[in-house]
Short mmCIF file of C-alpha atoms and ligand atoms in Angstrom, two decimals:
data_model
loop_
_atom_site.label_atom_id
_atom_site.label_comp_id
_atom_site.label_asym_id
_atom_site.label_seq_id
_atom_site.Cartn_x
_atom_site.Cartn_y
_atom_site.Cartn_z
CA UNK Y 1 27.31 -79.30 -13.88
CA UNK Y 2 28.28 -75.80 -14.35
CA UNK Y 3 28.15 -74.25 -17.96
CA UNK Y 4 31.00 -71.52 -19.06
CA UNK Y 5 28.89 -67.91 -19.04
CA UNK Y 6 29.18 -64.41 -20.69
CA UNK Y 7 26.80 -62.27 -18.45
CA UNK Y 8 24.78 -59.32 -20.57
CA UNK Y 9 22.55 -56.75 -19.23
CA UNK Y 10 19.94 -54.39 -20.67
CA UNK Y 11 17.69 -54.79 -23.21
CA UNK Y 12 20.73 -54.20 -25.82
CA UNK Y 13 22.10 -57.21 -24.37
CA UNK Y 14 25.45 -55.48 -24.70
CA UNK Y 15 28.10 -57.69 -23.18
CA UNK Y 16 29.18 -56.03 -19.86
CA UNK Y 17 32.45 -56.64 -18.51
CA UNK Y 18 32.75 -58.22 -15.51
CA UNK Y 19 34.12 -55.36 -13.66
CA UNK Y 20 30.96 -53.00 -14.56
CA UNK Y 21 28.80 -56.70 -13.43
CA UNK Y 22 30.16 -56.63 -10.24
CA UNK Y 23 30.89 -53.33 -9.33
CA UNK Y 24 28.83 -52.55 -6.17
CA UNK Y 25 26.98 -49.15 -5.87
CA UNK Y 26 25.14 -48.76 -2.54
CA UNK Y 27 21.25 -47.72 -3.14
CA UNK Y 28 20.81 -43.65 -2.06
CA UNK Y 29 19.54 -42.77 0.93
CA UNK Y 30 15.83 -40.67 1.29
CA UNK Y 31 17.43 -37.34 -0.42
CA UNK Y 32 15.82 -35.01 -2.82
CA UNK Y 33 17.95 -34.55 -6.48
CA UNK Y 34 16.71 -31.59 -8.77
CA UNK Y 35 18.69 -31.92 -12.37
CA UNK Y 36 18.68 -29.18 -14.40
CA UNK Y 37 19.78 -30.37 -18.11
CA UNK Y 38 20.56 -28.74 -21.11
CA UNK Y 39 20.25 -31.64 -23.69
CA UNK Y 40 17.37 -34.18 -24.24
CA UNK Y 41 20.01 -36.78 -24.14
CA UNK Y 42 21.34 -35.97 -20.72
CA UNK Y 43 17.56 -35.47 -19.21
CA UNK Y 44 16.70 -38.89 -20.71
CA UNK Y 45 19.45 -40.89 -18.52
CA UNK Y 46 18.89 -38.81 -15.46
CA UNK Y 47 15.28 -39.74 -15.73
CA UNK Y 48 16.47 -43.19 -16.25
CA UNK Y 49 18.74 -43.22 -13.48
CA UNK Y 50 15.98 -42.33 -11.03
CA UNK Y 51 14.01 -45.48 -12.30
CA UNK Y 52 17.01 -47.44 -10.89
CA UNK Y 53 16.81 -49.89 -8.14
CA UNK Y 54 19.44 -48.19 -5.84
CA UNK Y 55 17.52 -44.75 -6.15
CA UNK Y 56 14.36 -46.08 -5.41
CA UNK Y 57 14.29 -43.95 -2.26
CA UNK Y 58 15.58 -40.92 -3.62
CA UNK Y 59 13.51 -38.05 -5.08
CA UNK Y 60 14.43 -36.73 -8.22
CA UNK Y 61 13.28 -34.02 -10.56
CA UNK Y 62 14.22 -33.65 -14.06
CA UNK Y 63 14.20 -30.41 -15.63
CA UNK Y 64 15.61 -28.22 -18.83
CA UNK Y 65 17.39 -24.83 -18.81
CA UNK Y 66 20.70 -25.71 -16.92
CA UNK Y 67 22.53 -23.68 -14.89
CA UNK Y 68 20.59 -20.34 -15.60
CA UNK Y 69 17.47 -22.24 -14.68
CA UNK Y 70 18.96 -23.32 -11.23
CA UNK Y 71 19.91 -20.12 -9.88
CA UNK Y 72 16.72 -18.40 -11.02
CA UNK Y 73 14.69 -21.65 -9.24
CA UNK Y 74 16.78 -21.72 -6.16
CA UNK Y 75 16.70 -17.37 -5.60
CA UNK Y 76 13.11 -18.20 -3.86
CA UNK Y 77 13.02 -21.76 -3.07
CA UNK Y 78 15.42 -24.05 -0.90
CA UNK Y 79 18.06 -26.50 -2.37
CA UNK Y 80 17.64 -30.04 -2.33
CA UNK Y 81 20.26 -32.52 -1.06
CA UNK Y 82 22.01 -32.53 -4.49
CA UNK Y 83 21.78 -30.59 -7.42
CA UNK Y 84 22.45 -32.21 -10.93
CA UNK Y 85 24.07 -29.41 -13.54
CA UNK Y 86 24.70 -30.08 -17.38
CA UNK Y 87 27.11 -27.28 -18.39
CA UNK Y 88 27.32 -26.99 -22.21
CA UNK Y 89 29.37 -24.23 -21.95
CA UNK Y 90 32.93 -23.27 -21.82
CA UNK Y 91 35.12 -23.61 -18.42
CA UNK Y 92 35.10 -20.22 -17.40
CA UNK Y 93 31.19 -19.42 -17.85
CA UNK Y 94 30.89 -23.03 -15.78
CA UNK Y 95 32.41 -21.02 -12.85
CA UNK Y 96 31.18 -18.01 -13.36
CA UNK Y 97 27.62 -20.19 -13.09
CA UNK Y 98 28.51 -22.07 -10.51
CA UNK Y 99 29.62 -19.05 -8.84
CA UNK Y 100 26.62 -17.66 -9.36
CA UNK Y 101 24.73 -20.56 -7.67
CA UNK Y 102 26.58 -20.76 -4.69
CA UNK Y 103 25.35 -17.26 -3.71
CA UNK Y 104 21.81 -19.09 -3.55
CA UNK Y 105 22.93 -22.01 -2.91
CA UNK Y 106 22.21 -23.73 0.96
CA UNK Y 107 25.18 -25.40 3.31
CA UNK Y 108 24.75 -29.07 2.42
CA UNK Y 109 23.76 -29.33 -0.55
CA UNK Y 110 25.92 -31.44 -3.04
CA UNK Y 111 26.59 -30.14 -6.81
CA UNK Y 112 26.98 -32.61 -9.14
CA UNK Y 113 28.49 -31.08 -12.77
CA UNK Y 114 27.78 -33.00 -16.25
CA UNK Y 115 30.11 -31.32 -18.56
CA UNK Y 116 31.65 -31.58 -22.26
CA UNK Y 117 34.98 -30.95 -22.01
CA UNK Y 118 37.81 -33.24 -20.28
CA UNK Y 119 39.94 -30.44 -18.63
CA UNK Y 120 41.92 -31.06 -15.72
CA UNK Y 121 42.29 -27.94 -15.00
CA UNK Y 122 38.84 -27.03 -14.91
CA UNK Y 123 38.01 -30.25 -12.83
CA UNK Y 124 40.56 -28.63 -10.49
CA UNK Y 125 38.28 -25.50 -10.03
CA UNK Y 126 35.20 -27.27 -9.89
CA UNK Y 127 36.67 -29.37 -6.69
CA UNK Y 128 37.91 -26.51 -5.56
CA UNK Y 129 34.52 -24.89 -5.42
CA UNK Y 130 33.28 -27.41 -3.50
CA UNK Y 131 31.49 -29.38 -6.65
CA UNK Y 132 31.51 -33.42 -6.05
CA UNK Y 133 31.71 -34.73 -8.71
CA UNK Y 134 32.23 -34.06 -12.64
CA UNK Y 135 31.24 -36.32 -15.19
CA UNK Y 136 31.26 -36.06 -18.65
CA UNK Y 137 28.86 -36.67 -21.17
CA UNK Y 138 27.38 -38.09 -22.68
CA UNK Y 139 26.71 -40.16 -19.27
CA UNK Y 140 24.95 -43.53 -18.84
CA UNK Y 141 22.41 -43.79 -16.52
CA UNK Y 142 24.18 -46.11 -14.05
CA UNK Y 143 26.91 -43.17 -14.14
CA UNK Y 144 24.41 -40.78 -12.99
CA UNK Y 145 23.24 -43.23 -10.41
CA UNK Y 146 26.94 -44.25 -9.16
CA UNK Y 147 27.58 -40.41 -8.74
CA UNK Y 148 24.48 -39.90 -6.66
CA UNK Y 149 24.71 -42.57 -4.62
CA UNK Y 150 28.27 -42.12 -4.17
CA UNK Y 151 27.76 -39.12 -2.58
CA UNK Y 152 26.38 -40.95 0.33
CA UNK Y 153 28.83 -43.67 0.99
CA UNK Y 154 31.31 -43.15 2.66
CA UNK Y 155 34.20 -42.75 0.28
CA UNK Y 156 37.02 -45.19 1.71
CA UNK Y 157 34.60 -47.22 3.21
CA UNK Y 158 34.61 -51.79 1.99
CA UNK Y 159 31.92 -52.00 0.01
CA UNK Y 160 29.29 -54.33 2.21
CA UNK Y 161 25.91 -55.77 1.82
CA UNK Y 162 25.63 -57.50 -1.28
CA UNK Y 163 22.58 -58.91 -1.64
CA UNK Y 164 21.76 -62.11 -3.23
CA UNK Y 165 18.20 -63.46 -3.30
CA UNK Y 166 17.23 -66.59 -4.08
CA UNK Y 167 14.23 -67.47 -5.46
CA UNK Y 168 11.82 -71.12 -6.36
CA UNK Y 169 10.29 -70.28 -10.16
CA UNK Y 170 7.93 -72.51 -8.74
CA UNK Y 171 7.46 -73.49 -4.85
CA UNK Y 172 8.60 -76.68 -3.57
CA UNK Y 173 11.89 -76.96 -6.01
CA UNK Y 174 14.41 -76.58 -3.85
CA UNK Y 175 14.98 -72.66 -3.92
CA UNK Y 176 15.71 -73.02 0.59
CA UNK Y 177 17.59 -76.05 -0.05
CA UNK Y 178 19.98 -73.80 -2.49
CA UNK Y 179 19.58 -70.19 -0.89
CA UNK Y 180 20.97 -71.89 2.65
CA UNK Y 181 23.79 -74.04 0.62
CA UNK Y 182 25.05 -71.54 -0.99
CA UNK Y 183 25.19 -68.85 1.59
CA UNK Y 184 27.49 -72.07 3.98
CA UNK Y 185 29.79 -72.04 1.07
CA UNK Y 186 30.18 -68.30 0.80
CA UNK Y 187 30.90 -68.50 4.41
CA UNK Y 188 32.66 -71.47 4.46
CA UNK Y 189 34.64 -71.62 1.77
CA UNK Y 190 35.21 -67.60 0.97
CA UNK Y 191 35.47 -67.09 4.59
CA UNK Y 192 33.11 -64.20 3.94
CA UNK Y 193 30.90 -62.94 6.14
CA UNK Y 194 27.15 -63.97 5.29
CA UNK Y 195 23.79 -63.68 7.02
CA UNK Y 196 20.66 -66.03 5.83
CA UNK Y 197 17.61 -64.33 5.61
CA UNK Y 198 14.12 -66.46 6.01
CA UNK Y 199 11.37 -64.60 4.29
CA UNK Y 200 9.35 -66.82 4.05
CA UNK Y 201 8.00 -65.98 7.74
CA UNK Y 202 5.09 -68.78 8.16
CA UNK Y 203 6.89 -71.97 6.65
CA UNK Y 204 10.04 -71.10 6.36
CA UNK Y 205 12.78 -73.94 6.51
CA UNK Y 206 16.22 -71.79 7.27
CA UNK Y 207 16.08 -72.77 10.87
CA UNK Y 208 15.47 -76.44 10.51
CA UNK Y 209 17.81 -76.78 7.58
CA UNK Y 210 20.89 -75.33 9.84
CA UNK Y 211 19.43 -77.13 12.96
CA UNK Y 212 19.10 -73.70 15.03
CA UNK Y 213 15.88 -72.75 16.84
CA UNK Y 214 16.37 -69.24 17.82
CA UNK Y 215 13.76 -67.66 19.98
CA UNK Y 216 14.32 -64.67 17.92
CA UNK Y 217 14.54 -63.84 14.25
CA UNK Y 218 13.23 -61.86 11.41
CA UNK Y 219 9.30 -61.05 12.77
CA UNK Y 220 10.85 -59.14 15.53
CA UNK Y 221 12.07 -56.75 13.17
CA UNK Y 222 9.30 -56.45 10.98
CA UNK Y 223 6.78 -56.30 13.11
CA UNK Y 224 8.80 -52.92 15.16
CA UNK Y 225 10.59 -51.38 11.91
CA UNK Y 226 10.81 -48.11 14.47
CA UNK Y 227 13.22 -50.02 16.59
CA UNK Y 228 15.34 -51.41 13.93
CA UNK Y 229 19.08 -50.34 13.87
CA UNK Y 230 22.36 -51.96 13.25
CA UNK Y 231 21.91 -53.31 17.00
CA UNK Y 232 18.78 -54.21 17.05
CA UNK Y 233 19.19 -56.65 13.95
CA UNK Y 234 22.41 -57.65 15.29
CA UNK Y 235 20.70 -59.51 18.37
CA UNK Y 236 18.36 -61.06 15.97
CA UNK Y 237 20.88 -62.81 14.11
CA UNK Y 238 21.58 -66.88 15.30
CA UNK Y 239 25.20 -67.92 14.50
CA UNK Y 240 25.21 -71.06 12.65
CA UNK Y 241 28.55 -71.63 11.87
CA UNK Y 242 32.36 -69.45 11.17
CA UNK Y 243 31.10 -66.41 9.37
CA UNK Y 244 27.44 -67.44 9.00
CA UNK Y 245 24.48 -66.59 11.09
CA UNK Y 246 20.56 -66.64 10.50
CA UNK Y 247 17.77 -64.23 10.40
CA UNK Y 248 15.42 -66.48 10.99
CA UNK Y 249 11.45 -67.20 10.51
CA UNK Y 250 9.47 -67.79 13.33
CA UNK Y 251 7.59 -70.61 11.20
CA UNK Y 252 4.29 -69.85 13.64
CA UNK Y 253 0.46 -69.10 12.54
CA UNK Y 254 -0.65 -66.89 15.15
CA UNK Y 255 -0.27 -63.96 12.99
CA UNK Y 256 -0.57 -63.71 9.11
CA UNK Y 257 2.05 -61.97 7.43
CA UNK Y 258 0.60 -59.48 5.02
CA UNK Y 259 3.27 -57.08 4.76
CA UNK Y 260 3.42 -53.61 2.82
CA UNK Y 261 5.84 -53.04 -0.19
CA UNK Y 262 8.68 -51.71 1.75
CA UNK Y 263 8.29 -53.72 5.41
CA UNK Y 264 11.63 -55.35 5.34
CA UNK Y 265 13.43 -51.91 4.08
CA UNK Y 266 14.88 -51.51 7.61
CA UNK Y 267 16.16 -54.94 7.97
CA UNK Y 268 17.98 -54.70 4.81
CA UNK Y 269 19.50 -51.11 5.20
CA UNK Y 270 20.54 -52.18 8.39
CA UNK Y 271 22.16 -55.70 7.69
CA UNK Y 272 23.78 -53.98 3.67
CA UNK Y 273 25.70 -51.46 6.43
CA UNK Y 274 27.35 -54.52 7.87
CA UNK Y 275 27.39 -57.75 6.64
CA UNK Y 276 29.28 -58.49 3.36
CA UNK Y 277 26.80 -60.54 1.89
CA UNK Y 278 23.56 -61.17 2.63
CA UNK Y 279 21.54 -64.10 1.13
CA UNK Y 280 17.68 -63.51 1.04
CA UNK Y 281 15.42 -67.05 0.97
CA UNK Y 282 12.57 -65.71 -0.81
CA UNK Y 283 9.50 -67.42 -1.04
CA UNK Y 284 8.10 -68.59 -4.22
CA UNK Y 285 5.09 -65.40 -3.97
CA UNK Y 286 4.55 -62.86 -5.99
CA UNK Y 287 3.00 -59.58 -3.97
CA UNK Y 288 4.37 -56.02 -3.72
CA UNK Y 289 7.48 -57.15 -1.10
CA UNK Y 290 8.87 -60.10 -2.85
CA UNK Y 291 8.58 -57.87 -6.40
CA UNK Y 292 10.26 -55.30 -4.38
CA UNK Y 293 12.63 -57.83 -2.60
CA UNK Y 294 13.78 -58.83 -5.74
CA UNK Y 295 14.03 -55.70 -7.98
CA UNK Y 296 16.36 -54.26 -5.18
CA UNK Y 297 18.76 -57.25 -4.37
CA UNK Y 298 22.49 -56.90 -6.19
CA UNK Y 299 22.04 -60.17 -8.04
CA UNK Y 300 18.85 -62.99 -8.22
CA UNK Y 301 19.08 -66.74 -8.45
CA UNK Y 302 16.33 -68.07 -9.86
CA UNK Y 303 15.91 -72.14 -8.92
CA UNK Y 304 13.38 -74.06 -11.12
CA UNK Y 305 12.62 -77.35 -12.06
CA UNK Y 306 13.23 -78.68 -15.00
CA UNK Y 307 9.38 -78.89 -16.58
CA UNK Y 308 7.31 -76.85 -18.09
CA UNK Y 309 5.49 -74.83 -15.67
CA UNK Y 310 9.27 -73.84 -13.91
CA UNK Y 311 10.29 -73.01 -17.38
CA UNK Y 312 7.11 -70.29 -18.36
CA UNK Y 313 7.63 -69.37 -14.88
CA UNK Y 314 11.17 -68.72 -15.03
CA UNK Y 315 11.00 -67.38 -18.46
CA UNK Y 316 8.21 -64.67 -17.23
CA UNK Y 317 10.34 -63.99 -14.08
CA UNK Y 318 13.32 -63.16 -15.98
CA UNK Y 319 11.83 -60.92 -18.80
CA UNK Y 320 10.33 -58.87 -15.67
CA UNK Y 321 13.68 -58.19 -14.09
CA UNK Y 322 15.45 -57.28 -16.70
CA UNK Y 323 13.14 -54.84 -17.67
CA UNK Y 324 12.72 -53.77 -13.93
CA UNK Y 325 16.61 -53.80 -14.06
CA UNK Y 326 17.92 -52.07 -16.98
CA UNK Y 327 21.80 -51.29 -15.19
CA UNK Y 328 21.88 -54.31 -13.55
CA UNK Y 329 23.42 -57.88 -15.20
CA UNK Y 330 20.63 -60.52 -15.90
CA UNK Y 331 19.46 -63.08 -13.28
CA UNK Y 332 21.31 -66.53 -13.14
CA UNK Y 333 18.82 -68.88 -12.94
CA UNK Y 334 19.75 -73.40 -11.87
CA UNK Y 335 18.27 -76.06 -12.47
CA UNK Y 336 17.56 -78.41 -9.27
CA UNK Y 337 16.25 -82.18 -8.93
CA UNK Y 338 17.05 -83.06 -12.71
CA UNK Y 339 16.90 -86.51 -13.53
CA UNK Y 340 14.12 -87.88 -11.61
CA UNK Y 341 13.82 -91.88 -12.53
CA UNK Y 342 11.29 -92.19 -15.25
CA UNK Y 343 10.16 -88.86 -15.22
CA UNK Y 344 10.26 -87.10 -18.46
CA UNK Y 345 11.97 -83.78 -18.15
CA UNK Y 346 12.95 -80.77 -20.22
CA UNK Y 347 16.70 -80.98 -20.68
CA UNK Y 348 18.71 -77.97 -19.72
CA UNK Y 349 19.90 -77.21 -23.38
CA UNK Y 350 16.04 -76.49 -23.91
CA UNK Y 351 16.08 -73.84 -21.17
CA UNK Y 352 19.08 -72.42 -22.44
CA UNK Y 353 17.87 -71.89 -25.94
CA UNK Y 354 14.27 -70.70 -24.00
CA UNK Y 355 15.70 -68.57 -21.96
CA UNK Y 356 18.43 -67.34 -23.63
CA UNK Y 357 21.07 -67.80 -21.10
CA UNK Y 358 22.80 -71.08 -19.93
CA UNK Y 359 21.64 -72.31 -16.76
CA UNK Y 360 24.56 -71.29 -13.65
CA UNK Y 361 24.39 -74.43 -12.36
CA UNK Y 362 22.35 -77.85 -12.83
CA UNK Y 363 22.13 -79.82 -9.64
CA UNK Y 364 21.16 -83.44 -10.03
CA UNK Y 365 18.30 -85.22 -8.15
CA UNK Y 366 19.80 -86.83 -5.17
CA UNK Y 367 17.38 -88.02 -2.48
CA UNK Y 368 19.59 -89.89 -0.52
CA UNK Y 369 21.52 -87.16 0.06
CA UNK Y 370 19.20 -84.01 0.23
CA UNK Y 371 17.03 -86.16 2.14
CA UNK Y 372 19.63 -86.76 5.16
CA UNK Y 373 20.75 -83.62 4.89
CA UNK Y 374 17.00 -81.90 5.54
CA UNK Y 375 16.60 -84.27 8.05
CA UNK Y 376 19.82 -83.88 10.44
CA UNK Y 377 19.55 -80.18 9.95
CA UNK Y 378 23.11 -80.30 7.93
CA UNK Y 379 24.37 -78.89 4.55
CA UNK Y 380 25.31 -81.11 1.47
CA UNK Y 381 29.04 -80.34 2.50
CA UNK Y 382 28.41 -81.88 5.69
CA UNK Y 383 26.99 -85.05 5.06
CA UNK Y 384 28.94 -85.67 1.92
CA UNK Y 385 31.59 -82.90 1.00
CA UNK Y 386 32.86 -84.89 -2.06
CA UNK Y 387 29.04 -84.58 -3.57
CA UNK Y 388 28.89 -83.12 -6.87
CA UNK Y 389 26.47 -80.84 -5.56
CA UNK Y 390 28.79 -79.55 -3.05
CA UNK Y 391 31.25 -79.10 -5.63
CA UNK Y 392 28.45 -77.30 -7.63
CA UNK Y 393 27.31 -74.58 -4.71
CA UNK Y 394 30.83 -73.89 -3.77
CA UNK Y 395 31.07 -72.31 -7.71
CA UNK Y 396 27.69 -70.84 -7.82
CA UNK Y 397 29.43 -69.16 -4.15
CA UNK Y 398 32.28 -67.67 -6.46
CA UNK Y 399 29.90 -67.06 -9.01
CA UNK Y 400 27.44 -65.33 -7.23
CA UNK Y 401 29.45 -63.55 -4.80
CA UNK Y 402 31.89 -61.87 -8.06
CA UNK Y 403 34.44 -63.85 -7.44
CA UNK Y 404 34.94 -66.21 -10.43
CA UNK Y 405 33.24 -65.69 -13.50
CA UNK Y 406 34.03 -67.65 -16.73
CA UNK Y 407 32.56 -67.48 -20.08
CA UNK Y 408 29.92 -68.71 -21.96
CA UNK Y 409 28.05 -68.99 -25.09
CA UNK Y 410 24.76 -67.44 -25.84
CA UNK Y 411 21.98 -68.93 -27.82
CA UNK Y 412 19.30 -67.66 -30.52
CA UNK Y 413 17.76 -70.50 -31.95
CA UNK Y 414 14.60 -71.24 -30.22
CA UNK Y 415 13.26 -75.24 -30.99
CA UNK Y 416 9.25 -74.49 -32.16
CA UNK Y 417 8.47 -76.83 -30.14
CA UNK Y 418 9.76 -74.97 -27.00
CA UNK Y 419 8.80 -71.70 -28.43
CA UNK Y 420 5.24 -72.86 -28.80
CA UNK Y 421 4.62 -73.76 -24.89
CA UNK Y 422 6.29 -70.45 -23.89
CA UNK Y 423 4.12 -68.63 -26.36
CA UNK Y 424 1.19 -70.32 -24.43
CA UNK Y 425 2.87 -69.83 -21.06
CA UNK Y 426 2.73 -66.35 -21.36
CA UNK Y 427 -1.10 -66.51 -22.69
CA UNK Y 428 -1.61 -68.18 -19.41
CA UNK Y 429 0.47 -65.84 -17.41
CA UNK Y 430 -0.78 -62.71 -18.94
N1 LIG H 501 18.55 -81.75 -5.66
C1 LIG H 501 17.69 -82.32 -4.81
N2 LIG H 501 17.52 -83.65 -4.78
C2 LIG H 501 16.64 -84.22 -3.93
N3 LIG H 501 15.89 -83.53 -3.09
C3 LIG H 501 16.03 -82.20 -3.06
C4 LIG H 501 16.92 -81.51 -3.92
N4 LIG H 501 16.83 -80.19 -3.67
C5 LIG H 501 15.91 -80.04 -2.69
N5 LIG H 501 15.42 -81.24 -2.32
C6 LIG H 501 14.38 -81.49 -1.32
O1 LIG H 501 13.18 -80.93 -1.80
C7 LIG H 501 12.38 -80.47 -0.71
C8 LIG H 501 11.95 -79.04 -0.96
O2 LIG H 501 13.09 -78.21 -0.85
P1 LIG H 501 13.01 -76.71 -0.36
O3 LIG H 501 12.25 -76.60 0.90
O4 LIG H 501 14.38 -76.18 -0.41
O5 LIG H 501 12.15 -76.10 -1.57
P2 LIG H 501 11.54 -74.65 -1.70
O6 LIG H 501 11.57 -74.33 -3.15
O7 LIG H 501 12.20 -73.70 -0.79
O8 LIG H 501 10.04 -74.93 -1.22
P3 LIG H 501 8.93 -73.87 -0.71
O9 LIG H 501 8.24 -73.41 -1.97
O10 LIG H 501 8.07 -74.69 0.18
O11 LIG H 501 9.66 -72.78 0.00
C9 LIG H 501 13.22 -80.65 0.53
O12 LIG H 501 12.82 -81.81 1.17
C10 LIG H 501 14.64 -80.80 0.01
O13 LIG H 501 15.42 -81.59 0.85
MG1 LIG H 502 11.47 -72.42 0.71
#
C-alpha cells in the first residue's frame, strides 16, 4: 500500500517543494572557509551551514567585521580555500573592497560575495573580478552550503552518488530484505545505475540475497582506506544484474569490526564520484559510523515493524535526524511484515498520527513469498513480479530515487493511548 505524501523538512516543518527535496548538492571536500559577516543574521546561517551534513569535512570560521576585517586578517596570514564576504555596502565600495583584497589575496582561493542589492551590473563586475559566486541576502543556510560546495563540483558535471540508506528500527524486520529490493528496482526498472552496499560486515545478507559470493567486497576497502580510489572500489564491486552490482560483506568472524566514525568515508567518496545511486544496507546499530552513515546519506528509509518497540524506535530515530538534518527533507520510514495471523499489531494509521508522517510504503507479511525468495537467492520481482510487494518497491524506487513524488496529508492528532507508550518509549530510550 502506498499512502499519497507532502514531504517537510526542518523543525518549521515548512513544506518544501519537491525541487528544493531533491535537489542534489555534493558534500565539500577537506577545504578551509573563513566568513567574514556584517550582520548577526548572515553569521547565524553561515554557522548553520557548517553544521550541515555535506560540509562535515570542511573547516569553517565565522567571524564579524566584513570586508575591512578580511583584508586587515589576510595582510599577515594566508587565505583559506574560500573566503565568505557579506557586503552591506553600495556596488562601487564592494569593488573597491574586493579590490582591495585581491592585493592580499593568494592564487586559489575562491571569494564568495553575500550582498544586498540585485544588480546585474554589479554581478557583472564581481565575475569579472574573479568572485564565484554572489548571493543575496538574506541567505538560507542550505544556500550558503550549495555555494560552497558548488565550488567544488565540477560545474557541468551529472549529478552522481545519491545515497540512500536503509535502515531496520529494530533488527530482524526486514530492513536487507527492502534495502536489496529496492536498489533491483532502481536498477531494473529506472535503468539507473545502482551499487548495494553491505554494512553490516559480520552477518550481512546482500550476498546471499542476490545469490553472488564474491571473494571480494567491502572489508577490503575498509580495512586499506590508503588504497581506496575510484579503481580500487571498482574491482570490489560484484555485478548482480543490468545496472546493479554489490559491495559486499565478507559475512566471516575472524576479525571484529569495530570501526572509527569516518572508516567507510573513502568508500563512499569514491563510489558518490561514480555511481548514480548508491543504496547503503545498514545494520540495525547504533555507534559513531552508522550515526555518521546515516546523518550523511541524501535520503534514509527507515523499515520497522509494526509494534511497539519499532514504533519508539522509529519515533526516536526520526526526531534525531531531523534535528541532525535541519536542510535536508525528513526520513521516509515503511512498514514491513504487517498482518501476521493472530498477532496483534499497531495499525499503520497509529504510526502515522505517532510519527507524524504517513508511512512510504506498507508491505504485507508474505512468507511464502519472502521465504523462497531468501532462499533461491532471488528478488520479489523474480519469483513473483505481479506481487504487491513488487509493485510496492518499484514506487518506493521512484520515490526514493526523486523520481515520482505525490502528495499527502499530514496528521496532528495524537490517540493518548499512542502518545502514552511513546512518552514511555522515550523514558526508556533516554
Ligand atoms: N514482508 C515480509 N514477509 C515475510 N518475510 C519477510 C518479509 N520481509 C522480510 N522477511 C524475512 O524476514 C527475515 C529477516 O529479513 P532481513 O534479513 O531483511 O532483516 P534485517 O532487518 O536486515 O535483519 P538484521 O537485523 O539481521 O540485519 C528474512 O528471512 C526475510 O526473508
Ligand atoms: Mg540486515
Amino acid at each position: 500500500m502506498m499512502r499519497e505524501q507532502q514531504r517537510s523538512t526542518g523543525p518549521t516543518d515548512e513544506p518544501v517543494v519537491a525541487s528544493d527535496a531533491e535537489e542534489y548538492i555534493s558534500p565539500a571536500p577537506r577545504v578551509s572557509v573563513q566568513a567574514f559577516c556584517e550582520t548577526a543574521e548572515t553569521a547565524a546561517a553561515v554557522q548553520a551551514a557548517a553544521e550541515d551534513r555535506r560540509m562535515i569535512k570542511a573547516h569553517v570560521r565565522v567571524q564579524m567585521g566584513g570586508m575591512a576585517a578580511a583584508a586587515e586578517a589576510y595582510r599577515s596570514s594566508p587565505t583559506p580555500n574560500v573566503i565568505c564576504l557579506e557586503a552591506e555596502v553600495r556596488g562601487e565600495d564592494v569593488l573597491a573592497g574586493l579590490d582591495e583584497l585581491a592585493n592580499v589575496c593568494d592564487a586559489g582561493t575562491r571569494v564568495v560575495v553575500i550582498g544586498r542589492f540585485n544588480d546585474i551590473v554589479l554581478y557583472r563586475e564581481l565575475l569579472r573580478r574573479g568572485v564565484s559566486d554572489y548571493m543575496m541576502a538574506p541567505v538560507k543556510p542550505i544556500d550558503v552550503v550549495r555555494s560552497i560546495c558548488n565550488l567544488f563540483s565540477a560545474p557541468d558535471a551529472k549529478p552522481v552518488g545519491r545515497v540512500i540508506a536503509v535502515v531496520g528500527a529494530k533488527g530482524g524486520v526486514g530492513s536487507s530484505t527492502v534495502a536489496h529490493n529496492l536498489a533491483f528496482s532502481i536498477a531494473r526498472d529506472l535503468a539507473l545505475d545502482a551499487v548495494v552496499t553491505d554494512l553490516d560486515l559480520a552477518f550481512g545478507t546482500a550476498g546471499l540475497d542476490f545469490n553472488q559470493d564474491p571473494p571480494q567486497g567491502i572489508a577490503d576497502a575498509v580495512f586499506s582506506p590508503d588504497r581506496v580510489d575510484t579503481a580500487f572500489v571498482d574491482r570490489l564491486l560484484s555485478k548482480c544484474a543490468e545496472h546493479l552490482s554489490l559491495l559486499a560483506a565478507p559475512a566471516t568472524l575472524d576479525r571484529v569490526y569495530d570501526f572509527g566514525a569516518d572508516a567507510f568515508d573513502p568508500v563512499f567518496d569514491s563510489l558518490r564520484a561514480t555511481v548514480p545511486c548508491v543504496v547503503l544496507d545498514v545494520p540495525h546499530l547504533w555507534s559513531g559510523w552508522t550515526k555518521r552513515v546515516l546523518v550523511g546519506a541524501d535520503d534514509i528509509l527507515i523499515v520497522a515493524g509494526p509494534d511497539l518497540a519499532n514504533l519508539r524506535n522509529a519515533k526516536n530515530l526520526i526526531d534525531f535526524l531531523k534535528t541532525a538534518r535541519p536542510n535536508d527533507r525528513r526520513p521516509f520510514y515503511c512498514l514491513n511484515q504487517v498482518g501476521v495471523p493472530k498477532r496483534p499489531e499497531i495499525k499503520p494509521s497509529d504510526f502515522s498520527k505517532a510519527l507524524e508522517d504517513d508511512p512510504v510504503a506498507v508491505l504485507p507479511f508474505d512468507p511464502q513469498v519472502f521465504g523462497t525468495a531468501a532462499n533461491n537467492g532471488q528478488m520479489i520481482a523474480e519469483v513473483s513480479s505481479g506481487h504487491r510487494a513488487a509493485e510496492i518497491f518499484r514506487q518506493l524506487a521512484q520515490i526514493l530515487t526523486g523520481r515520482s513524488e505525490a502528495k499527502r496529508p499530514r496528521h496532528k492528532f495524537i490517540p493518548p493511548m499512542i502518545d502514552k507508550l511513546l512518552k514511555r518509549g522515550r523514558a526508556v530510550g533516554s
